[in-house]
XYZ file of C-alpha atoms in Angstrom:
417
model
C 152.094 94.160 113.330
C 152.531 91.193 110.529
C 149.668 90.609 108.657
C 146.671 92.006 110.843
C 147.436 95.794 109.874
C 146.001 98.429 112.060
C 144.112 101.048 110.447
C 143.099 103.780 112.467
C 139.803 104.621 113.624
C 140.323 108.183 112.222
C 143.550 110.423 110.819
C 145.876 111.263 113.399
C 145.228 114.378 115.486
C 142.082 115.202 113.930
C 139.045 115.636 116.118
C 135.641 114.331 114.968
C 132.152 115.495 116.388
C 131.679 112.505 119.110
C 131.372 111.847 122.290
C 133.693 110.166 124.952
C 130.886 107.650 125.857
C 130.867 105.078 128.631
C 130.490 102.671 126.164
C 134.017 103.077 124.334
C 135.517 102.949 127.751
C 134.036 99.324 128.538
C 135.455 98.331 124.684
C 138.974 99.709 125.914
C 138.657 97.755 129.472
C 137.722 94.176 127.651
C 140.543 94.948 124.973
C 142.472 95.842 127.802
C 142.014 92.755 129.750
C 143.756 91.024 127.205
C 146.764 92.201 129.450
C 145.712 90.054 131.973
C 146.669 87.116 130.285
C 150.602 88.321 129.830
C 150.792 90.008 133.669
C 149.243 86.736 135.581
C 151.947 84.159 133.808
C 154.715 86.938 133.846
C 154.267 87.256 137.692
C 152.829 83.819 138.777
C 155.792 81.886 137.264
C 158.652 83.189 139.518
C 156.465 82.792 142.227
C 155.743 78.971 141.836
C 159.452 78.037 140.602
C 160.001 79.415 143.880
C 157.937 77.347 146.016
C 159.099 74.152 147.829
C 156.743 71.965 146.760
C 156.981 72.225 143.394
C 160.882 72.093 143.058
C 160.813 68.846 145.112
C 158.090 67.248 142.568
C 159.665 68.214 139.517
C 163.070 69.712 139.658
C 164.544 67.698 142.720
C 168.064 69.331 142.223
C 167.057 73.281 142.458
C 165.199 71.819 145.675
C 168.567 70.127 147.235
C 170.298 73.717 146.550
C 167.694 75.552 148.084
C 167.456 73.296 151.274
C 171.120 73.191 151.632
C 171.622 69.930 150.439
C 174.765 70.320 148.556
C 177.727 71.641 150.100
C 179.531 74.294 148.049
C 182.856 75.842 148.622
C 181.975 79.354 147.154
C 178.664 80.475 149.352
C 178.537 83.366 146.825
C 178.522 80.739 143.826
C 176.261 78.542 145.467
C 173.492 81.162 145.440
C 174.019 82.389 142.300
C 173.397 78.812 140.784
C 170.681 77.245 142.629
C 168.443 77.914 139.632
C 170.772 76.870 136.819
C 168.384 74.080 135.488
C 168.010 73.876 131.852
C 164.719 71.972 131.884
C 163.468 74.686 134.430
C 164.442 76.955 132.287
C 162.713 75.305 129.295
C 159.381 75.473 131.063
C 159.430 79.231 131.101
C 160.415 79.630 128.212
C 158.100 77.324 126.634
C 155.387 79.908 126.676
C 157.166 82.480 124.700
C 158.214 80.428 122.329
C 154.766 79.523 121.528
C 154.026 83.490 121.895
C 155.842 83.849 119.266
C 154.532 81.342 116.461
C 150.924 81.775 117.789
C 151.148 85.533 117.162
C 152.172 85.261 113.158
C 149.296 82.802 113.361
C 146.811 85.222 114.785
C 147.685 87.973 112.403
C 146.026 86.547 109.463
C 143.578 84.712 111.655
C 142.292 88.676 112.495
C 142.626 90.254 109.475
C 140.666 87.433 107.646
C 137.758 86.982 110.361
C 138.004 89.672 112.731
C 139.584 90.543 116.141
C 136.508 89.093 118.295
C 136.885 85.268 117.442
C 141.021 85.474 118.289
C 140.142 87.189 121.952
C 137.344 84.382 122.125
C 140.484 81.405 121.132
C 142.805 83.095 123.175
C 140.500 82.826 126.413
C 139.953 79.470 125.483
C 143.553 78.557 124.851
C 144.365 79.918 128.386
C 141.647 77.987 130.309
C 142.737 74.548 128.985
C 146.511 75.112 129.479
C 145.644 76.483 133.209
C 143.706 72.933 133.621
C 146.898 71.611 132.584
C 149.155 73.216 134.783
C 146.931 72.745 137.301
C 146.453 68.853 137.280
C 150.410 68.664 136.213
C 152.225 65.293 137.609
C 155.683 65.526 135.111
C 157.265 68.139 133.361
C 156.112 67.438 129.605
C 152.284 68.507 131.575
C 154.183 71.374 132.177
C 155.376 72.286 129.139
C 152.203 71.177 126.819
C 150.210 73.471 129.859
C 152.543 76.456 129.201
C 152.214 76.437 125.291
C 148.712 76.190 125.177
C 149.342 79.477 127.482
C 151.787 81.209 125.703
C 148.959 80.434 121.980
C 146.788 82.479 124.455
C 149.092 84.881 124.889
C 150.540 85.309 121.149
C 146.976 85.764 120.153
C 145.783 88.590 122.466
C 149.321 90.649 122.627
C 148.749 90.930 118.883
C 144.725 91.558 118.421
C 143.892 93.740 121.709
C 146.006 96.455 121.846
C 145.263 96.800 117.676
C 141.930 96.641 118.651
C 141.572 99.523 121.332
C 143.077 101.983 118.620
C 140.974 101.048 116.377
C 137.844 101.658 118.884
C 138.989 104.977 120.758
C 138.614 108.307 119.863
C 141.863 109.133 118.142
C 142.932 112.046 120.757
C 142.130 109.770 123.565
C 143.794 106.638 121.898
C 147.016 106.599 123.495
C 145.400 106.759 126.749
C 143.216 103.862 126.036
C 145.551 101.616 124.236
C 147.576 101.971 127.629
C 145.021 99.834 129.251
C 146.532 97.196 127.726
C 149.781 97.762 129.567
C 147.877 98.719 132.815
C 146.092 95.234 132.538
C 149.296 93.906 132.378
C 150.789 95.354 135.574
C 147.439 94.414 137.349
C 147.413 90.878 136.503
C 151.236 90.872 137.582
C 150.083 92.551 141.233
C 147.294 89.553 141.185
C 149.683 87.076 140.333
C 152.159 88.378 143.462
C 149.561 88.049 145.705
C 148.093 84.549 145.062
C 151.546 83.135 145.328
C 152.015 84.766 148.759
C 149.070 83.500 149.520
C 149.574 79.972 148.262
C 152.941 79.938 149.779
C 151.324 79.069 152.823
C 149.214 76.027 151.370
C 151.108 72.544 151.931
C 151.404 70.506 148.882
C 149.214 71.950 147.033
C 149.543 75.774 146.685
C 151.228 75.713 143.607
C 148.973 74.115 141.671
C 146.327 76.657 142.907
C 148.322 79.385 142.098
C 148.762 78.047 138.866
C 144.937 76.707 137.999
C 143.866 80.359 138.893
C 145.735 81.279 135.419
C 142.036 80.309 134.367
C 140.600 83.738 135.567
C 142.093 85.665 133.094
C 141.531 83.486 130.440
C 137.777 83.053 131.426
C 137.527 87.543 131.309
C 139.169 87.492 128.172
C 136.752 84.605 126.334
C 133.598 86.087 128.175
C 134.746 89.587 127.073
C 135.158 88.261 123.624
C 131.462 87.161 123.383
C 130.435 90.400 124.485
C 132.521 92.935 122.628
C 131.516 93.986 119.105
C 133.503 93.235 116.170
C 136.034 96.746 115.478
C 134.002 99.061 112.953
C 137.548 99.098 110.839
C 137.657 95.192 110.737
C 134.186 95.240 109.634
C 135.121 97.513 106.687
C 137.881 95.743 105.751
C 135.917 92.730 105.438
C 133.098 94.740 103.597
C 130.445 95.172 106.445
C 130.432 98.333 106.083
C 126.367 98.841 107.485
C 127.471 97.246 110.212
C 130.369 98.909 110.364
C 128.377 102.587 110.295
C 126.100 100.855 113.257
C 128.912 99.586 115.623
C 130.785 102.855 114.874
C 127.014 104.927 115.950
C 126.877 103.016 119.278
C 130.327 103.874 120.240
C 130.708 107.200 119.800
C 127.182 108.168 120.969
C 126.125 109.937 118.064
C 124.851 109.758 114.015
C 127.323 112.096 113.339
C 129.892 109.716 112.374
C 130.067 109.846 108.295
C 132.953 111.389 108.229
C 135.190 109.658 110.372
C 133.571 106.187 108.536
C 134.597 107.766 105.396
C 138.359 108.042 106.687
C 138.270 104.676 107.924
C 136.741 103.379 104.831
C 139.553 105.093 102.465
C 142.077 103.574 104.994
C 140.451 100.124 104.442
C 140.483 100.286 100.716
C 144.310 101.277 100.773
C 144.997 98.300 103.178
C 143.136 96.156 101.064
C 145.106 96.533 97.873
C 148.107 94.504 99.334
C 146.721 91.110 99.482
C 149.995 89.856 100.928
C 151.073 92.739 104.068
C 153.600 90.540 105.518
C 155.971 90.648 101.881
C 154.944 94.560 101.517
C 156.435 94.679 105.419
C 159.772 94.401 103.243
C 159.656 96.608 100.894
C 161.780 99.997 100.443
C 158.294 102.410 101.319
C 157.515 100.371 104.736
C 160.972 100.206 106.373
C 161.087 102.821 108.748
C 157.814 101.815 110.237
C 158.991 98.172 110.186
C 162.575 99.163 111.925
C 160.856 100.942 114.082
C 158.553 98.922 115.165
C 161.060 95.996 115.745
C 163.488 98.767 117.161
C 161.374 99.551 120.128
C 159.777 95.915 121.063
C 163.764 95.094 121.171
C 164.456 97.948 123.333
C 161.612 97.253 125.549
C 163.161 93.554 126.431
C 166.192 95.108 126.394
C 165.594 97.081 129.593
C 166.075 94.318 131.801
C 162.449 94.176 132.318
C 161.337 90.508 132.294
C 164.630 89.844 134.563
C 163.035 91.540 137.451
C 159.404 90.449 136.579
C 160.143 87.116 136.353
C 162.616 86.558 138.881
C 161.792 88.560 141.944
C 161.072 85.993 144.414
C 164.289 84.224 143.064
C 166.203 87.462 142.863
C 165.183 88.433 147.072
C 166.078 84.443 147.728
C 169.048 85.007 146.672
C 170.499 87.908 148.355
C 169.000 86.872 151.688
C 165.258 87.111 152.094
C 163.475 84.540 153.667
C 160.528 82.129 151.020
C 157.945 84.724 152.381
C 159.750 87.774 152.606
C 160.636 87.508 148.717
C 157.048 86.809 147.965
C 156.074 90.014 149.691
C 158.420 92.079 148.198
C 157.436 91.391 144.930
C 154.056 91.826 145.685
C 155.661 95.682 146.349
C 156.979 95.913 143.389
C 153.671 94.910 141.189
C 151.969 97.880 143.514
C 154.606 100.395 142.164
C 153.993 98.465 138.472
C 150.018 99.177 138.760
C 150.117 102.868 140.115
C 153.281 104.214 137.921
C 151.166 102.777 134.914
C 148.695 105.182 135.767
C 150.645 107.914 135.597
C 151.662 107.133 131.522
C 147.657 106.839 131.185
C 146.571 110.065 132.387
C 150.181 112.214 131.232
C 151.044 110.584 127.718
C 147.903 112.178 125.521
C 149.791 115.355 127.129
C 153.304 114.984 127.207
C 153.916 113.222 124.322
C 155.419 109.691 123.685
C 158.934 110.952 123.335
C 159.410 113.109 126.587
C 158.092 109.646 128.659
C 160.571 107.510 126.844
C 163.807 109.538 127.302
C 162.850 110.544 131.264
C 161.980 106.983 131.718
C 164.964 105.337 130.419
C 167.345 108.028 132.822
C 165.566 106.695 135.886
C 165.580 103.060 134.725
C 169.573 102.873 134.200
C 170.467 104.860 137.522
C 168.501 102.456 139.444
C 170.260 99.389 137.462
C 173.588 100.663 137.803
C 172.912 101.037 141.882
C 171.641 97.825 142.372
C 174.377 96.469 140.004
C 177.337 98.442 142.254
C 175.760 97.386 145.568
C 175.292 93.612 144.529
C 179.096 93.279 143.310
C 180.481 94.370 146.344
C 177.573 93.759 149.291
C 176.573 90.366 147.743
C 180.423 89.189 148.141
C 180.989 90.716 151.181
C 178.210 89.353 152.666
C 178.513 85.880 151.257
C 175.576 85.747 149.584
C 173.097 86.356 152.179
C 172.594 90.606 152.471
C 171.564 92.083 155.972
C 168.055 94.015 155.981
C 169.816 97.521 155.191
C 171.592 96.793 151.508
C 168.473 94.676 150.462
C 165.933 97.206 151.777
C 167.886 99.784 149.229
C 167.867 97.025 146.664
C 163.795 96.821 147.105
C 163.532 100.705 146.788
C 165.827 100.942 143.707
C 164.216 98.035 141.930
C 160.900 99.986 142.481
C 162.356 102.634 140.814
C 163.500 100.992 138.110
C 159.959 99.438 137.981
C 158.089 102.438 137.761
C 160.666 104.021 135.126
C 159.264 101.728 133.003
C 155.542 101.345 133.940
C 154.837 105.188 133.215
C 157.700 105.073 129.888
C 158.790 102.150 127.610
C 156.349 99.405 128.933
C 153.340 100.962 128.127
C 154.857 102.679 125.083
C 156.765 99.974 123.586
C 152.668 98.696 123.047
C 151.696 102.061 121.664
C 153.684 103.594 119.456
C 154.357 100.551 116.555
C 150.036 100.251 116.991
């Protein structure tokens, strides 16, 4: 991660004399609900770009194509491009652009003041660009709304998952850092619901669906408060009493010197390169650096945010009815949530490297079927697919989906921390 380096609580696969308290588990669920913030816009967007309403307000066009306003001679083209709207685009996008600035920002933000005060701005960040959204009449609301999200975001995909392995026990910390990822998946299965449920509000249900973005972002800036500062943050910044006291607390015992003496010598090394983002470059650093890039690339690369984003639009398309698509992707965030589980409890066990090469089978059988069957169903069927080829669509899409909950979603967080 630029700049905010993560030095582990602890050398890897040694065991220290401390306990698995209740206490580190509430550290790993607020660092975890950092997910939320990711999960809620990743699902909630498709949802609302879906939604009558708010294509007739603000992208009038996608609306006339989805009411059958234009008449096209290709049926099969005609649903393919009821979406193609480059401003539409823009407004989902918007977020992870920001993302992406926001999080180079946050990295020095953490490593010079801590990981607490960028959860705290990143909660805040989230609220105001919900209130945004919420109370949007044009598209430039929009777009302002969703960057103030996506700062939000940047911050807390950088800072929380860094955070949990700093706090967890290091033979429990891939477990723990999954949370993250699990957080995720839940806030996607939240967002999935409150747009079927706003689907059937008149007017207004997209800007409810949207506003609620404020719920995460009010967990993550009241978890902020609440949460302690990591004991290797605290070192690095030369707290190192405090460190010795947060560090007591969490692992429910004053047996902790020599695990703070690891972390300490970690710290020291850390600190001797004033500038980590130019020693990112050099010779000693680059495999951790390719690999690190190499497996957030292959992450996106999986088709993931395709589905995630798109379901609703994805189930319009091939046939379902407003509500039916809404439903269906609520479906798939169920699969998301449970197969997450499964990484949680198996990948302290299995090992990273098993998950990723079983997941990545399951995830390209179940793209290549859905691929085969839309070529040839989609155009046979002129666009609009009977209940039997989209049923077996749904089930292979929820394979796919939990192929990569239990594998390279959760993991792709993991391994570079």
């Amino acid at each position: 991660m630029a700049g905010a380096v993560a030095v582990s609580s602890g050398k890897p696969g040694k065991r220290y004399n401390a306990k698995v308290t209740g206490y580190v588990w509430f550290l790993c669920l607020i660092g975890g609900s950092g997910g939320l913030l990711l999960g809620y816009d990743n699902g909630v967007i498709g949802g609302v770009t879906s939604m009558r309403d708010f294509q007739s307000k603000f992208f009038r066009d996608v609306y006339v194509a989805e009411t059958g306003g234009y008449v096209v001679a290709d049926p099969v083209k005609a649903a393919y491009c009821k979406y193609n709207n480059q401003v539409l685009q823009l407004v989902v996008s918007s977020l992870y652009i920001s993302a992406l600035f926001s999080g180079l920002v946050a990295s020095k933000f953490a490593r010079l003041y801590g990981r607490k005060p960028v959860n705290i701005v990143a909660g805040a960040f989230f609220i105001i660009g919900a209130a945004i959204l919420a109370g949007a009449v044009d598209v430039a609301m929009l777009v302002v709304g969703r960057v103030l999200l996506g700062v939000g975001v940047g911050f807390c995909s950088l800072v929380m998952p860094m955070y949990n392995a700093e706090v967890a026990p290091p033979h429990l910390r891939g477990g723990m850092n999954i949370l993250f990822q699990w957080f995720v998946t839940f806030g996607i299965l939240c967002a999935g619901l409150i747009n079927y449920g706003c689907s059937f509000i008149n007017g207004w249900g997209w800007r409810l669906a949207l506003g609620l973005s404020a719920v995460p972002g009010f967990i993550v800036f009241l978890g902020g408060l609440v949460m302690p500062e990591s004991p290797t943050s605290l070192i690095e910044r030369g707290h190192y009493e405090k460190a010795r006291r947060v560090l007591t607390r969490i692992r429910g015992t004053s047996d902790i010197e020599e695990e703070l003496e690891d972390m300490a010598e970690a710290a020291r090394v850390s600190n001797l390169a004033p500038h980590p983002m130019r020693n990112l470059f050099k010779s000693q650093y680059r495999p951790q650096l390719v690999i690190s890039l190499m497996f957030m690339m292959f992450q996106q690369f999986t088709g993931i945010n395709a589905i995630i984003f798109y379901a609703p639009v994805l189930f319009n398309s091939i046939g379902s009815g407003h509500t039916a698509a809404l439903l269906n992707t609520v479906i798939i965030g169920a699969v998301n949530v449970l197969a997450t589980v499964v990484a949680i409890v198996v990948v302290d066990r299995l090992g990273r490297k098993f998950l990723l090469i079983a997941g990545v089978i399951q995830m390209v059988i179940a793209e290549i079927v859905v691929g085969v069957t839309l070529k040839y169903e989609f155009v046979k069927y002129q666009g609009s697919l009977p209940s039997p080829p989209s049923i077996g669509i749904l089930v292979c899409i929820c394979v796919f989906i939990a192929g990569f909950a239990w594998s390279w979603g959760p993991i792709g967080w993991l391994y570079p921390t």
